[in-house]
mmCIF file of C-alpha atoms and ligand atoms in Angstrom:
data_model
loop_
_atom_site.group_PDB
_atom_site.id
_atom_site.type_symbol
_atom_site.label_atom_id
_atom_site.label_comp_id
_atom_site.label_asym_id
_atom_site.label_seq_id
_atom_site.Cartn_x
_atom_site.Cartn_y
_atom_site.Cartn_z
ATOM 1 C CA MET A 140 -5.104 24.810 -21.642
ATOM 2 C CA THR A 141 -4.501 21.098 -21.247
ATOM 3 C CA ILE A 142 -7.484 18.881 -20.687
ATOM 4 C CA TRP A 143 -7.030 15.500 -19.019
ATOM 5 C CA ASN A 144 -8.419 12.748 -21.227
ATOM 6 C CA GLY A 145 -7.575 9.873 -18.923
ATOM 7 C CA SER A 146 -9.664 8.105 -16.335
ATOM 8 C CA VAL A 147 -11.052 10.016 -13.381
ATOM 9 C CA GLY A 148 -12.397 8.706 -10.084
ATOM 10 C CA LEU A 149 -11.470 6.538 -7.144
ATOM 11 C CA VAL A 150 -8.696 4.140 -8.063
ATOM 12 C CA THR A 151 -10.679 1.254 -6.660
ATOM 13 C CA GLY A 152 -13.400 2.011 -9.195
ATOM 14 C CA LEU A 153 -10.968 1.911 -12.108
ATOM 15 C CA TRP A 154 -9.767 -1.696 -11.860
ATOM 16 C CA PRO A 155 -12.037 -2.864 -14.742
ATOM 17 C CA GLU A 156 -10.216 -0.401 -17.038
ATOM 18 C CA VAL A 157 -6.746 -1.751 -16.205
ATOM 19 C CA ARG A 158 -5.336 -3.583 -19.229
ATOM 20 C CA THR A 159 -2.588 -5.642 -17.650
ATOM 21 C CA GLY A 160 -2.262 -8.953 -15.935
ATOM 22 C CA PHE A 161 -2.477 -8.357 -12.208
ATOM 23 C CA LYS A 162 -0.314 -11.438 -11.536
ATOM 24 C CA ARG A 163 2.660 -9.947 -13.403
ATOM 25 C CA ALA A 164 2.250 -6.298 -12.379
ATOM 26 C CA VAL A 165 3.645 -4.354 -9.428
ATOM 27 C CA ALA A 166 1.653 -1.667 -7.589
ATOM 28 C CA TYR A 167 3.155 1.252 -5.657
ATOM 29 C CA ILE A 168 0.418 2.836 -3.567
ATOM 30 C CA CYS A 169 0.412 6.139 -1.713
ATOM 31 C CA GLY A 170 -2.357 8.467 -0.642
ATOM 32 C CA PRO A 171 -4.975 8.618 2.066
ATOM 33 C CA GLU A 172 -4.866 5.649 4.444
ATOM 34 C CA VAL A 173 -8.407 4.519 3.632
ATOM 35 C CA MET A 174 -7.529 4.428 -0.081
ATOM 36 C CA ILE A 175 -4.286 2.522 0.545
ATOM 37 C CA LYS A 176 -6.122 -0.099 2.558
ATOM 38 C CA ALA A 177 -8.860 -0.531 -0.061
ATOM 39 C CA ALA A 178 -6.408 -0.616 -2.973
ATOM 40 C CA MET A 179 -4.141 -3.192 -1.320
ATOM 41 C CA ARG A 180 -7.069 -5.436 -0.506
ATOM 42 C CA ASP A 181 -8.550 -5.150 -4.014
ATOM 43 C CA LEU A 182 -5.244 -5.824 -5.790
ATOM 44 C CA PHE A 183 -4.635 -8.896 -3.660
ATOM 45 C CA PHE A 184 -8.077 -10.279 -4.496
ATOM 46 C CA LEU A 185 -7.519 -9.455 -8.198
ATOM 47 C CA GLY A 186 -4.566 -11.828 -8.153
ATOM 48 C CA MET A 187 -1.584 -9.559 -7.603
ATOM 49 C CA PRO A 188 1.057 -11.323 -5.481
ATOM 50 C CA ASP A 189 1.215 -9.786 -2.011
ATOM 51 C CA GLU A 190 4.956 -9.100 -2.299
ATOM 52 C CA LYS A 191 4.259 -6.936 -5.374
ATOM 53 C CA ILE A 192 1.802 -4.618 -3.621
ATOM 54 C CA ILE A 193 3.966 -1.887 -2.129
ATOM 55 C CA THR A 194 3.020 1.055 0.075
ATOM 56 C CA THR A 195 4.496 3.547 2.491
ATOM 57 C CA LEU A 196 3.507 3.975 6.148
ATOM 58 C CA GLU A 197 5.548 7.088 6.814
ATOM 59 C CA SER A 198 2.758 8.955 8.604
ATOM 60 C CA HIS A 199 3.549 7.266 11.941
ATOM 61 C CA MET A 200 7.123 8.534 12.306
ATOM 62 C CA LYS A 201 8.414 11.034 14.864
ATOM 63 C CA CYS A 202 12.183 10.729 15.534
ATOM 64 C CA GLY A 203 12.803 8.660 12.407
ATOM 65 C CA VAL A 204 15.852 6.829 13.788
ATOM 66 C CA GLY A 205 14.411 4.060 15.963
ATOM 67 C CA LYS A 206 14.844 5.787 19.339
ATOM 68 C CA CYS A 207 11.494 7.160 20.487
ATOM 69 C CA GLY A 208 9.254 4.135 19.845
ATOM 70 C CA HIS A 209 6.525 6.404 18.495
ATOM 71 C CA CYS A 210 6.252 4.484 15.236
ATOM 72 C CA TYR A 211 6.304 0.979 16.717
ATOM 73 C CA ALA A 212 3.356 -0.969 15.331
ATOM 74 C CA GLY A 213 3.026 -4.703 15.710
ATOM 75 C CA PRO A 214 6.426 -6.249 15.029
ATOM 76 C CA LYS A 215 7.851 -3.309 13.080
ATOM 77 C CA TYR A 216 9.343 0.110 13.567
ATOM 78 C CA ILE A 217 7.993 2.116 10.667
ATOM 79 C CA CYS A 218 11.064 4.362 10.583
ATOM 80 C CA THR A 219 13.805 1.744 10.597
ATOM 81 C CA ASP A 220 12.047 -1.305 9.106
ATOM 82 C CA GLY A 221 10.258 0.781 6.468
ATOM 83 C CA PRO A 222 8.669 3.122 5.739
ATOM 84 C CA VAL A 223 8.085 1.147 2.536
ATOM 85 C CA PHE A 224 6.455 -2.235 3.032
ATOM 86 C CA SER A 225 4.907 -4.913 0.872
ATOM 87 C CA TYR A 226 1.422 -6.148 1.583
ATOM 88 C CA ARG A 227 3.026 -9.491 2.455
ATOM 89 C CA GLU A 228 4.929 -7.858 5.318
ATOM 90 C CA ILE A 229 1.961 -6.085 6.854
ATOM 91 C CA LYS A 230 -1.232 -7.923 5.923
ATOM 92 C CA ASN A 231 -1.347 -10.001 9.109
ATOM 93 C CA HIS A 232 -0.684 -7.080 11.430
ATOM 94 C CA SER A 233 -3.759 -4.929 11.900
ATOM 95 C CA MET A 234 -1.675 -2.209 13.550
ATOM 96 C CA LEU A 235 0.282 -1.796 10.309
ATOM 97 C CA ILE A 236 -2.593 -1.820 7.847
ATOM 98 C CA PRO A 237 -3.532 1.811 7.259
HETATM 99 S S1 LIG B 298 9.842 7.358 14.753
HETATM 100 FE FE1 LIG B 298 10.871 7.118 16.606
HETATM 101 S S2 LIG B 298 11.263 5.023 16.724
HETATM 102 FE FE2 LIG B 298 10.401 5.310 14.790
#
């Protein structure tokens, strides 16, 4: 039986344990929307450049080819413009922030 010896808990509660410079790092975030939103906000305020905070917004897709308009949010079609976006691309568009 393998026992996990690493950190456990909400990712937003683990920032003090991170041993890297936030300004030089890149974050790829996936998970529940509320966690994505909190993690992106925290990383930005910890000094990570907004273009280096990356997430996916794939949950809003339906046709996936830019035809149905179901995924249109703000200035972007999630399916054809994404589904991967940087925080820089979405931070000023409340419809895109999970
Ligand atoms: S999912 Fe239909 S336009 Fe994007």
